[in-house]
């Protein structure tokens, strides 16, 4: 019975070592006075990046794809 505890103990140690905190928020609710070792994930980051790169895309998927292709084939895109 005691041997079983010794076998499980090493399996549980990495879990405690890897434990940590991650803060999920958006750009409208940025944290203040957060310790530097806590990573912050902006949930609206991908959408903001897409808008920055391609502008406001159409709600129609085919038209949005055409708009994105137009941006990606432009000379400005090739320089990025």
N, CA, C and O atoms as a CHARMM CRD file, in Angstrom:
* protein
*
  320
    1    1 UNK  N      0.82500  -1.19200   0.00000 PROA 1      0.00000
    2    1 UNK  CA     0.00000   0.00000   0.00000 PROA 1      0.00000
    3    1 UNK  C      0.87200   1.26000   0.00000 PROA 1      0.00000
    4    1 UNK  O      0.60100   2.19200  -0.75700 PROA 1      0.00000
    5    2 UNK  N      1.90200   1.30000   0.82900 PROA 2      0.00000
    6    2 UNK  CA     2.78500   2.46600   0.88100 PROA 2      0.00000
    7    2 UNK  C      3.59200   2.60900  -0.40100 PROA 2      0.00000
    8    2 UNK  O      3.91200   3.72400  -0.81400 PROA 2      0.00000
    9    3 UNK  N      3.91700   1.50100  -1.02400 PROA 3      0.00000
   10    3 UNK  CA     4.65900   1.53600  -2.27600 PROA 3      0.00000
   11    3 UNK  C      3.86400   2.27700  -3.34900 PROA 3      0.00000
   12    3 UNK  O      4.45500   2.98400  -4.16500 PROA 3      0.00000
   13    4 UNK  N      2.56200   2.13500  -3.36500 PROA 4      0.00000
   14    4 UNK  CA     1.70300   2.79700  -4.33400 PROA 4      0.00000
   15    4 UNK  C      1.81700   4.32600  -4.20100 PROA 4      0.00000
   16    4 UNK  O      1.80700   5.02500  -5.21400 PROA 4      0.00000
   17    5 UNK  N      1.92300   4.84400  -3.00100 PROA 5      0.00000
   18    5 UNK  CA     2.06300   6.28300  -2.78700 PROA 5      0.00000
   19    5 UNK  C      3.36900   6.80200  -3.36800 PROA 5      0.00000
   20    5 UNK  O      3.40500   7.90100  -3.92100 PROA 5      0.00000
   21    6 UNK  N      4.43800   6.02900  -3.25300 PROA 6      0.00000
   22    6 UNK  CA     5.72700   6.44600  -3.79500 PROA 6      0.00000
   23    6 UNK  C      5.72100   6.42900  -5.31800 PROA 6      0.00000
   24    6 UNK  O      6.41400   7.22700  -5.95000 PROA 6      0.00000
   25    7 UNK  N      4.96000   5.54800  -5.89800 PROA 7      0.00000
   26    7 UNK  CA     4.87400   5.48200  -7.35700 PROA 7      0.00000
   27    7 UNK  C      4.07900   6.67300  -7.88900 PROA 7      0.00000
   28    7 UNK  O      4.43800   7.22300  -8.93100 PROA 7      0.00000
   29    8 UNK  N      3.03600   7.07700  -7.22300 PROA 8      0.00000
   30    8 UNK  CA     2.21000   8.18900  -7.68000 PROA 8      0.00000
   31    8 UNK  C      2.85200   9.54600  -7.42100 PROA 8      0.00000
   32    8 UNK  O      2.59100  10.49300  -8.16300 PROA 8      0.00000
   33    9 UNK  N      3.67200   9.66700  -6.40500 PROA 9      0.00000
   34    9 UNK  CA     4.25700  10.95200  -6.04200 PROA 9      0.00000
   35    9 UNK  C      5.03200  11.60300  -7.19000 PROA 9      0.00000
   36    9 UNK  O      4.79800  12.78100  -7.46000 PROA 9      0.00000
   37   10 UNK  N      5.93400  10.91200  -7.87800 PROA 10     0.00000
   38   10 UNK  CA     6.64500  11.56500  -8.99400 PROA 10     0.00000
   39   10 UNK  C      5.71200  11.99500 -10.12000 PROA 10     0.00000
   40   10 UNK  O      5.98400  12.98000 -10.80700 PROA 10     0.00000
   41   11 UNK  N      4.63000  11.27600 -10.31300 PROA 11     0.00000
   42   11 UNK  CA     3.68600  11.64600 -11.37100 PROA 11     0.00000
   43   11 UNK  C      2.95600  12.93800 -11.03000 PROA 11     0.00000
   44   11 UNK  O      2.53700  13.65900 -11.93500 PROA 11     0.00000
   45   12 UNK  N      2.79600  13.24100  -9.76400 PROA 12     0.00000
   46   12 UNK  CA     2.08100  14.44800  -9.35300 PROA 12     0.00000
   47   12 UNK  C      2.98800  15.66600  -9.24100 PROA 12     0.00000
   48   12 UNK  O      2.49600  16.79200  -9.31300 PROA 12     0.00000
   49   13 UNK  N      4.27300  15.48700  -9.07100 PROA 13     0.00000
   50   13 UNK  CA     5.18400  16.61800  -8.89000 PROA 13     0.00000
   51   13 UNK  C      5.21700  17.57500 -10.08400 PROA 13     0.00000
   52   13 UNK  O      5.14900  18.78500  -9.86700 PROA 13     0.00000
   53   14 UNK  N      5.31700  17.10800 -11.32300 PROA 14     0.00000
   54   14 UNK  CA     5.34900  18.06500 -12.43800 PROA 14     0.00000
   55   14 UNK  C      4.09000  18.92300 -12.54100 PROA 14     0.00000
   56   14 UNK  O      4.16500  20.05500 -13.01800 PROA 14     0.00000
   57   15 UNK  N      2.96500  18.42500 -12.11800 PROA 15     0.00000
   58   15 UNK  CA     1.73100  19.20100 -12.17500 PROA 15     0.00000
   59   15 UNK  C      1.84800  20.44300 -11.30200 PROA 15     0.00000
   60   15 UNK  O      1.43500  21.52700 -11.71200 PROA 15     0.00000
   61   16 UNK  N      2.40000  20.29800 -10.11600 PROA 16     0.00000
   62   16 UNK  CA     2.54000  21.45300  -9.23200 PROA 16     0.00000
   63   16 UNK  C      3.60700  22.40700  -9.74000 PROA 16     0.00000
   64   16 UNK  O      3.49300  23.61500  -9.53600 PROA 16     0.00000
   65   17 UNK  N      4.62800  21.90100 -10.38900 PROA 17     0.00000
   66   17 UNK  CA     5.68900  22.75200 -10.91100 PROA 17     0.00000
   67   17 UNK  C      5.17400  23.58000 -12.09100 PROA 17     0.00000
   68   17 UNK  O      5.55700  24.73900 -12.25100 PROA 17     0.00000
   69   18 UNK  N      4.31500  22.99300 -12.90700 PROA 18     0.00000
   70   18 UNK  CA     3.81400  23.67600 -14.09300 PROA 18     0.00000
   71   18 UNK  C      2.60700  24.56900 -13.82100 PROA 18     0.00000
   72   18 UNK  O      2.16700  25.30200 -14.70700 PROA 18     0.00000
   73   19 UNK  N      2.07900  24.51500 -12.62700 PROA 19     0.00000
   74   19 UNK  CA     0.89600  25.32200 -12.32400 PROA 19     0.00000
   75   19 UNK  C      1.23900  26.80200 -12.39100 PROA 19     0.00000
   76   19 UNK  O      2.33200  27.21200 -11.99900 PROA 19     0.00000
   77   20 UNK  N      0.31800  27.59000 -12.88200 PROA 20     0.00000
   78   20 UNK  CA     0.52200  29.02400 -13.00000 PROA 20     0.00000
   79   20 UNK  C     -0.78100  29.70300 -13.35100 PROA 20     0.00000
   80   20 UNK  O     -1.81900  29.06000 -13.50800 PROA 20     0.00000
   81   21 UNK  N     -0.70900  31.00800 -13.47000 PROA 21     0.00000
   82   21 UNK  CA    -1.89900  31.79600 -13.78900 PROA 21     0.00000
   83   21 UNK  C     -1.74900  32.43200 -15.16000 PROA 21     0.00000
   84   21 UNK  O     -0.65600  32.82700 -15.56400 PROA 21     0.00000
   85   22 UNK  N     -2.84700  32.52200 -15.85500 PROA 22     0.00000
   86   22 UNK  CA    -2.93600  33.23000 -17.12800 PROA 22     0.00000
   87   22 UNK  C     -4.18000  34.09400 -17.04500 PROA 22     0.00000
   88   22 UNK  O     -5.23300  33.63700 -16.60200 PROA 22     0.00000
   89   23 UNK  N     -4.05800  35.33500 -17.47000 PROA 23     0.00000
   90   23 UNK  CA    -5.19700  36.24600 -17.43700 PROA 23     0.00000
   91   23 UNK  C     -5.74200  36.40400 -18.85200 PROA 23     0.00000
   92   23 UNK  O     -5.01200  36.80300 -19.75900 PROA 23     0.00000
   93   24 UNK  N     -7.01500  36.09500 -19.04100 PROA 24     0.00000
   94   24 UNK  CA    -7.69600  36.24300 -20.32400 PROA 24     0.00000
   95   24 UNK  C     -8.61700  37.45300 -20.22700 PROA 24     0.00000
   96   24 UNK  O     -9.46100  37.52900 -19.33400 PROA 24     0.00000
   97   25 UNK  N     -8.45200  38.39500 -21.14900 PROA 25     0.00000
   98   25 UNK  CA    -9.25500  39.61000 -21.14100 PROA 25     0.00000
   99   25 UNK  C     -9.34200  40.14300 -22.56500 PROA 25     0.00000
  100   25 UNK  O     -8.96300  39.45400 -23.51200 PROA 25     0.00000
  101   26 UNK  N     -9.83600  41.35700 -22.71700 PROA 26     0.00000
  102   26 UNK  CA    -9.84900  41.99900 -24.02600 PROA 26     0.00000
  103   26 UNK  C     -9.17700  43.36500 -23.90500 PROA 26     0.00000
  104   26 UNK  O     -8.81000  43.79400 -22.81200 PROA 26     0.00000
  105   27 UNK  N     -9.02300  44.03000 -25.02900 PROA 27     0.00000
  106   27 UNK  CA    -8.29100  45.30100 -25.02900 PROA 27     0.00000
  107   27 UNK  C     -9.04500  46.41600 -24.31500 PROA 27     0.00000
  108   27 UNK  O     -8.45800  47.45200 -24.00700 PROA 27     0.00000
  109   28 UNK  N    -10.32400  46.22600 -24.04900 PROA 28     0.00000
  110   28 UNK  CA   -11.10900  47.23100 -23.33400 PROA 28     0.00000
  111   28 UNK  C    -10.98500  47.09000 -21.82000 PROA 28     0.00000
  112   28 UNK  O    -11.39100  47.98900 -21.08400 PROA 28     0.00000
  113   29 UNK  N    -10.43500  45.98100 -21.34700 PROA 29     0.00000
  114   29 UNK  CA   -10.35600  45.71100 -19.91400 PROA 29     0.00000
  115   29 UNK  C     -8.94500  45.26000 -19.53300 PROA 29     0.00000
  116   29 UNK  O     -8.75900  44.17000 -18.99200 PROA 29     0.00000
  117   30 UNK  N     -7.96700  46.09500 -19.81600 PROA 30     0.00000
  118   30 UNK  CA    -6.58500  45.74300 -19.52500 PROA 30     0.00000
  119   30 UNK  C     -6.33100  45.77000 -18.02100 PROA 30     0.00000
  120   30 UNK  O     -6.83100  46.65300 -17.32400 PROA 30     0.00000
  121   31 UNK  N     -5.56000  44.81100 -17.51700 PROA 31     0.00000
  122   31 UNK  CA    -5.29700  44.74800 -16.07600 PROA 31     0.00000
  123   31 UNK  C     -4.30500  45.82800 -15.64600 PROA 31     0.00000
  124   31 UNK  O     -3.49300  46.30300 -16.44000 PROA 31     0.00000
  125   32 UNK  N     -4.39200  46.19500 -14.39000 PROA 32     0.00000
  126   32 UNK  CA    -3.45700  47.14800 -13.80600 PROA 32     0.00000
  127   32 UNK  C     -2.68900  46.46800 -12.68600 PROA 32     0.00000
  128   32 UNK  O     -3.21800  45.60000 -11.99100 PROA 32     0.00000
  129   33 UNK  N     -1.44700  46.86600 -12.51800 PROA 33     0.00000
  130   33 UNK  CA    -0.59800  46.35700 -11.43400 PROA 33     0.00000
  131   33 UNK  C     -0.49900  44.83800 -11.43100 PROA 33     0.00000
  132   33 UNK  O     -0.54600  44.21200 -10.37100 PROA 33     0.00000
  133   34 UNK  N     -0.36300  44.25000 -12.59700 PROA 34     0.00000
  134   34 UNK  CA    -0.26600  42.80400 -12.72500 PROA 34     0.00000
  135   34 UNK  C      1.19900  42.40100 -12.60600 PROA 34     0.00000
  136   34 UNK  O      2.05100  43.03500 -13.22900 PROA 34     0.00000
  137   35 UNK  N      1.52100  41.37500 -11.83300 PROA 35     0.00000
  138   35 UNK  CA     2.91200  40.91800 -11.75700 PROA 35     0.00000
  139   35 UNK  C      3.42100  40.53800 -13.15100 PROA 35     0.00000
  140   35 UNK  O      2.65700  40.01000 -13.96000 PROA 35     0.00000
  141   36 UNK  N      4.68500  40.79600 -13.43700 PROA 36     0.00000
  142   36 UNK  CA     5.21700  40.55200 -14.78600 PROA 36     0.00000
  143   36 UNK  C      5.27200  39.07600 -15.18000 PROA 36     0.00000
  144   36 UNK  O      5.41000  38.76900 -16.36400 PROA 36     0.00000
  145   37 UNK  N      5.16800  38.16500 -14.23000 PROA 37     0.00000
  146   37 UNK  CA     5.25400  36.74700 -14.56100 PROA 37     0.00000
  147   37 UNK  C      3.90400  36.13900 -14.95300 PROA 37     0.00000
  148   37 UNK  O      3.82600  34.94200 -15.23100 PROA 37     0.00000
  149   38 UNK  N      2.84600  36.94500 -14.97900 PROA 38     0.00000
  150   38 UNK  CA     1.52500  36.44400 -15.37100 PROA 38     0.00000
  151   38 UNK  C      1.24600  36.87100 -16.81400 PROA 38     0.00000
  152   38 UNK  O      1.12000  38.06200 -17.09800 PROA 38     0.00000
  153   39 UNK  N      1.15000  35.90200 -17.71900 PROA 39     0.00000
  154   39 UNK  CA     0.86300  36.25200 -19.10900 PROA 39     0.00000
  155   39 UNK  C     -0.57600  36.73100 -19.28900 PROA 39     0.00000
  156   39 UNK  O     -1.49200  36.25500 -18.61800 PROA 39     0.00000
  157   40 UNK  N     -0.75700  37.67900 -20.20300 PROA 40     0.00000
  158   40 UNK  CA    -2.07900  38.23000 -20.51200 PROA 40     0.00000
  159   40 UNK  C     -2.41600  37.84500 -21.95200 PROA 40     0.00000
  160   40 UNK  O     -1.63100  38.10000 -22.86500 PROA 40     0.00000
  161   41 UNK  N     -3.57100  37.23900 -22.15200 PROA 41     0.00000
  162   41 UNK  CA    -4.03800  36.86700 -23.48800 PROA 41     0.00000
  163   41 UNK  C     -5.21300  37.77600 -23.82900 PROA 41     0.00000
  164   41 UNK  O     -6.23600  37.77100 -23.14600 PROA 41     0.00000
  165   42 UNK  N     -5.05000  38.56200 -24.90200 PROA 42     0.00000
  166   42 UNK  CA    -6.13000  39.43700 -25.35000 PROA 42     0.00000
  167   42 UNK  C     -7.03300  38.64300 -26.29800 PROA 42     0.00000
  168   42 UNK  O     -6.62100  38.25300 -27.39000 PROA 42     0.00000
  169   43 UNK  N     -8.25000  38.41800 -25.86500 PROA 43     0.00000
  170   43 UNK  CA    -9.17600  37.60400 -26.64600 PROA 43     0.00000
  171   43 UNK  C     -9.58600  38.26400 -27.95200 PROA 43     0.00000
  172   43 UNK  O     -9.94200  37.57600 -28.90900 PROA 43     0.00000
  173   44 UNK  N     -9.54100  39.58900 -28.00300 PROA 44     0.00000
  174   44 UNK  CA    -9.88400  40.27900 -29.24400 PROA 44     0.00000
  175   44 UNK  C     -8.64500  40.57900 -30.08700 PROA 44     0.00000
  176   44 UNK  O     -8.73800  41.30900 -31.07400 PROA 44     0.00000
  177   45 UNK  N     -7.50700  40.03700 -29.72100 PROA 45     0.00000
  178   45 UNK  CA    -6.25900  40.26400 -30.45200 PROA 45     0.00000
  179   45 UNK  C     -6.31100  39.83400 -31.91100 PROA 45     0.00000
  180   45 UNK  O     -5.94800  40.62200 -32.78500 PROA 45     0.00000
  181   46 UNK  N     -6.75000  38.60800 -32.20800 PROA 46     0.00000
  182   46 UNK  CA    -6.80200  38.18600 -33.61000 PROA 46     0.00000
  183   46 UNK  C     -7.72400  39.05300 -34.46500 PROA 46     0.00000
  184   46 UNK  O     -7.39500  39.37000 -35.60800 PROA 46     0.00000
  185   47 UNK  N     -8.86000  39.43300 -33.92200 PROA 47     0.00000
  186   47 UNK  CA    -9.79800  40.27700 -34.67800 PROA 47     0.00000
  187   47 UNK  C     -9.20000  41.65800 -34.93000 PROA 47     0.00000
  188   47 UNK  O     -9.33700  42.21300 -36.02000 PROA 47     0.00000
  189   48 UNK  N     -8.54100  42.20300 -33.92300 PROA 48     0.00000
  190   48 UNK  CA    -7.91800  43.52100 -34.08600 PROA 48     0.00000
  191   48 UNK  C     -6.79500  43.47500 -35.11700 PROA 48     0.00000
  192   48 UNK  O     -6.65400  44.39700 -35.91900 PROA 48     0.00000
  193   49 UNK  N     -5.99700  42.41400 -35.10200 PROA 49     0.00000
  194   49 UNK  CA    -4.92100  42.25500 -36.07300 PROA 49     0.00000
  195   49 UNK  C     -5.47900  42.11500 -37.48400 PROA 49     0.00000
  196   49 UNK  O     -4.95100  42.70900 -38.42400 PROA 49     0.00000
  197   50 UNK  N     -6.54500  41.33100 -37.63400 PROA 50     0.00000
  198   50 UNK  CA    -7.17300  41.16300 -38.94700 PROA 50     0.00000
  199   50 UNK  C     -7.67300  42.49800 -39.47900 PROA 50     0.00000
  200   50 UNK  O     -7.46800  42.81300 -40.65100 PROA 50     0.00000
  201   51 UNK  N     -8.32600  43.28500 -38.62900 PROA 51     0.00000
  202   51 UNK  CA    -8.83700  44.58300 -39.05600 PROA 51     0.00000
  203   51 UNK  C     -7.69700  45.52000 -39.41500 PROA 51     0.00000
  204   51 UNK  O     -7.80000  46.29200 -40.36800 PROA 51     0.00000
  205   52 UNK  N     -6.61100  45.45500 -38.65500 PROA 52     0.00000
  206   52 UNK  CA    -5.44800  46.29600 -38.94000 PROA 52     0.00000
  207   52 UNK  C     -4.82600  45.94900 -40.28400 PROA 52     0.00000
  208   52 UNK  O     -4.38800  46.83300 -41.01900 PROA 52     0.00000
  209   53 UNK  N     -4.78900  44.66700 -40.60000 PROA 53     0.00000
  210   53 UNK  CA    -4.13900  44.23100 -41.82700 PROA 53     0.00000
  211   53 UNK  C     -5.03900  44.34300 -43.05400 PROA 53     0.00000
  212   53 UNK  O     -4.57200  44.71000 -44.13300 PROA 53     0.00000
  213   54 UNK  N     -6.33200  44.02700 -42.89900 PROA 54     0.00000
  214   54 UNK  CA    -7.21700  43.94000 -44.05500 PROA 54     0.00000
  215   54 UNK  C     -8.33000  44.97000 -44.07400 PROA 54     0.00000
  216   54 UNK  O     -9.05800  45.06700 -45.06200 PROA 54     0.00000
  217   55 UNK  N     -8.47900  45.73400 -43.01500 PROA 55     0.00000
  218   55 UNK  CA    -9.60300  46.65300 -42.92900 PROA 55     0.00000
  219   55 UNK  C    -10.87000  45.88900 -42.58600 PROA 55     0.00000
  220   55 UNK  O    -10.81800  44.71700 -42.21300 PROA 55     0.00000
  221   56 UNK  N    -11.99100  46.54800 -42.71300 PROA 56     0.00000
  222   56 UNK  CA   -13.27500  45.91200 -42.41100 PROA 56     0.00000
  223   56 UNK  C    -13.65900  44.99900 -43.57300 PROA 56     0.00000
  224   56 UNK  O    -13.90700  45.47300 -44.68200 PROA 56     0.00000
  225   57 UNK  N    -13.70800  43.69900 -43.32200 PROA 57     0.00000
  226   57 UNK  CA   -14.06000  42.74300 -44.37200 PROA 57     0.00000
  227   57 UNK  C    -15.57200  42.58100 -44.45800 PROA 57     0.00000
  228   57 UNK  O    -16.29300  42.79200 -43.48300 PROA 57     0.00000
  229   58 UNK  N    -16.02400  42.21100 -45.62300 PROA 58     0.00000
  230   58 UNK  CA   -17.44700  41.99200 -45.87500 PROA 58     0.00000
  231   58 UNK  C    -17.95700  40.80000 -45.06100 PROA 58     0.00000
  232   58 UNK  O    -17.19200  39.89900 -44.71800 PROA 58     0.00000
  233   59 UNK  N    -19.23500  40.80800 -44.76300 PROA 59     0.00000
  234   59 UNK  CA   -19.86200  39.67700 -44.07500 PROA 59     0.00000
  235   59 UNK  C    -20.03900  38.49400 -45.02600 PROA 59     0.00000
  236   59 UNK  O    -20.17400  37.35300 -44.58300 PROA 59     0.00000
  237   60 UNK  N    -20.03700  38.76600 -46.33500 PROA 60     0.00000
  238   60 UNK  CA   -20.14000  37.70000 -47.33500 PROA 60     0.00000
  239   60 UNK  C    -18.78100  37.01100 -47.45400 PROA 60     0.00000
  240   60 UNK  O    -17.79600  37.66800 -47.79100 PROA 60     0.00000
  241   61 UNK  N    -18.70100  35.70100 -47.18600 PROA 61     0.00000
  242   61 UNK  CA   -17.40800  35.00900 -47.18900 PROA 61     0.00000
  243   61 UNK  C    -16.64600  35.10900 -48.51100 PROA 61     0.00000
  244   61 UNK  O    -15.42700  35.27600 -48.50700 PROA 61     0.00000
  245   62 UNK  N    -17.33500  35.00900 -49.61900 PROA 62     0.00000
  246   62 UNK  CA   -16.65500  35.08200 -50.91500 PROA 62     0.00000
  247   62 UNK  C    -16.09700  36.48500 -51.15600 PROA 62     0.00000
  248   62 UNK  O    -14.97300  36.63500 -51.63500 PROA 62     0.00000
  249   63 UNK  N    -16.87200  37.49500 -50.82800 PROA 63     0.00000
  250   63 UNK  CA   -16.40200  38.86300 -51.00600 PROA 63     0.00000
  251   63 UNK  C    -15.25700  39.16800 -50.03000 PROA 63     0.00000
  252   63 UNK  O    -14.30000  39.85200 -50.39400 PROA 63     0.00000
  253   64 UNK  N    -15.35100  38.66900 -48.81000 PROA 64     0.00000
  254   64 UNK  CA   -14.27600  38.87700 -47.83500 PROA 64     0.00000
  255   64 UNK  C    -12.98600  38.21700 -48.30900 PROA 64     0.00000
  256   64 UNK  O    -11.90300  38.78300 -48.16100 PROA 64     0.00000
  257   65 UNK  N    -13.10300  37.01500 -48.88100 PROA 65     0.00000
  258   65 UNK  CA   -11.91900  36.33200 -49.40300 PROA 65     0.00000
  259   65 UNK  C    -11.29800  37.12600 -50.54900 PROA 65     0.00000
  260   65 UNK  O    -10.07500  37.22400 -50.64800 PROA 65     0.00000
  261   66 UNK  N    -12.13500  37.68700 -51.40900 PROA 66     0.00000
  262   66 UNK  CA   -11.63200  38.50800 -52.51700 PROA 66     0.00000
  263   66 UNK  C    -10.93400  39.75600 -51.98400 PROA 66     0.00000
  264   66 UNK  O     -9.88800  40.14700 -52.50300 PROA 66     0.00000
  265   67 UNK  N    -11.49900  40.38300 -50.95500 PROA 67     0.00000
  266   67 UNK  CA   -10.86900  41.55900 -50.35600 PROA 67     0.00000
  267   67 UNK  C     -9.51000  41.18800 -49.76100 PROA 67     0.00000
  268   67 UNK  O     -8.53300  41.91600 -49.93900 PROA 67     0.00000
  269   68 UNK  N     -9.44900  40.07700 -49.06600 PROA 68     0.00000
  270   68 UNK  CA    -8.18600  39.64800 -48.44900 PROA 68     0.00000
  271   68 UNK  C     -7.14200  39.33900 -49.51800 PROA 68     0.00000
  272   68 UNK  O     -5.97800  39.71500 -49.37600 PROA 68     0.00000
  273   69 UNK  N     -7.55300  38.65100 -50.59400 PROA 69     0.00000
  274   69 UNK  CA    -6.61100  38.35900 -51.68700 PROA 69     0.00000
  275   69 UNK  C     -6.09700  39.64200 -52.31500 PROA 69     0.00000
  276   69 UNK  O     -4.91800  39.73800 -52.65600 PROA 69     0.00000
  277   70 UNK  N     -6.97400  40.63300 -52.47000 PROA 70     0.00000
  278   70 UNK  CA    -6.56600  41.90100 -53.06000 PROA 70     0.00000
  279   70 UNK  C     -5.49200  42.57300 -52.19900 PROA 70     0.00000
  280   70 UNK  O     -4.51400  43.10700 -52.72400 PROA 70     0.00000
  281   71 UNK  N     -5.67600  42.54500 -50.90200 PROA 71     0.00000
  282   71 UNK  CA    -4.67900  43.13700 -50.00100 PROA 71     0.00000
  283   71 UNK  C     -3.36600  42.35900 -50.07400 PROA 71     0.00000
  284   71 UNK  O     -2.28800  42.95100 -50.13300 PROA 71     0.00000
  285   72 UNK  N     -3.46500  41.03200 -50.07000 PROA 72     0.00000
  286   72 UNK  CA    -2.24400  40.21000 -50.03800 PROA 72     0.00000
  287   72 UNK  C     -1.47300  40.23400 -51.34500 PROA 72     0.00000
  288   72 UNK  O     -0.29400  39.87900 -51.35400 PROA 72     0.00000
  289   73 UNK  N     -2.08700  40.63800 -52.45000 PROA 73     0.00000
  290   73 UNK  CA    -1.36500  40.73800 -53.72800 PROA 73     0.00000
  291   73 UNK  C     -0.88900  42.15700 -54.00200 PROA 73     0.00000
  292   73 UNK  O     -0.26000  42.41300 -55.02900 PROA 73     0.00000
  293   74 UNK  N     -1.18400  43.08100 -53.09300 PROA 74     0.00000
  294   74 UNK  CA    -0.75600  44.46200 -53.29400 PROA 74     0.00000
  295   74 UNK  C      0.73700  44.60500 -53.02800 PROA 74     0.00000
  296   74 UNK  O      1.30400  43.82500 -52.26200 PROA 74     0.00000
  297   75 UNK  N      1.38200  45.59100 -53.64900 PROA 75     0.00000
  298   75 UNK  CA     2.81100  45.81000 -53.40800 PROA 75     0.00000
  299   75 UNK  C      3.11400  46.12900 -51.93300 PROA 75     0.00000
  300   75 UNK  O      4.17600  45.76000 -51.43000 PROA 75     0.00000
  301   76 UNK  N      2.19700  46.80600 -51.24400 PROA 76     0.00000
  302   76 UNK  CA     2.42000  47.12600 -49.83600 PROA 76     0.00000
  303   76 UNK  C      2.51200  45.85500 -48.99300 PROA 76     0.00000
  304   76 UNK  O      3.30000  45.79500 -48.04800 PROA 76     0.00000
  305   77 UNK  N      1.71300  44.84200 -49.32700 PROA 77     0.00000
  306   77 UNK  CA     1.71600  43.59300 -48.57000 PROA 77     0.00000
  307   77 UNK  C      3.05400  42.87600 -48.73400 PROA 77     0.00000
  308   77 UNK  O      3.56400  42.27900 -47.78600 PROA 77     0.00000
  309   78 UNK  N      3.61000  42.93700 -49.92200 PROA 78     0.00000
  310   78 UNK  CA     4.86600  42.24000 -50.19700 PROA 78     0.00000
  311   78 UNK  C      6.01700  42.81400 -49.37300 PROA 78     0.00000
  312   78 UNK  O      7.00200  42.12200 -49.11800 PROA 78     0.00000
  313   79 UNK  N      5.89700  44.07400 -48.95700 PROA 79     0.00000
  314   79 UNK  CA     6.94700  44.72200 -48.18200 PROA 79     0.00000
  315   79 UNK  C      6.83100  44.40100 -46.70200 PROA 79     0.00000
  316   79 UNK  O      7.79300  44.60300 -45.96200 PROA 79     0.00000
  317   80 UNK  N      5.70900  43.91800 -46.25400 PROA 80     0.00000
  318   80 UNK  CA     5.50800  43.69100 -44.81100 PROA 80     0.00000
  319   80 UNK  C      6.23600  42.48800 -44.32100 PROA 80     0.00000
  320   80 UNK  O      6.16700  42.16400 -43.13600 PROA 80     0.00000
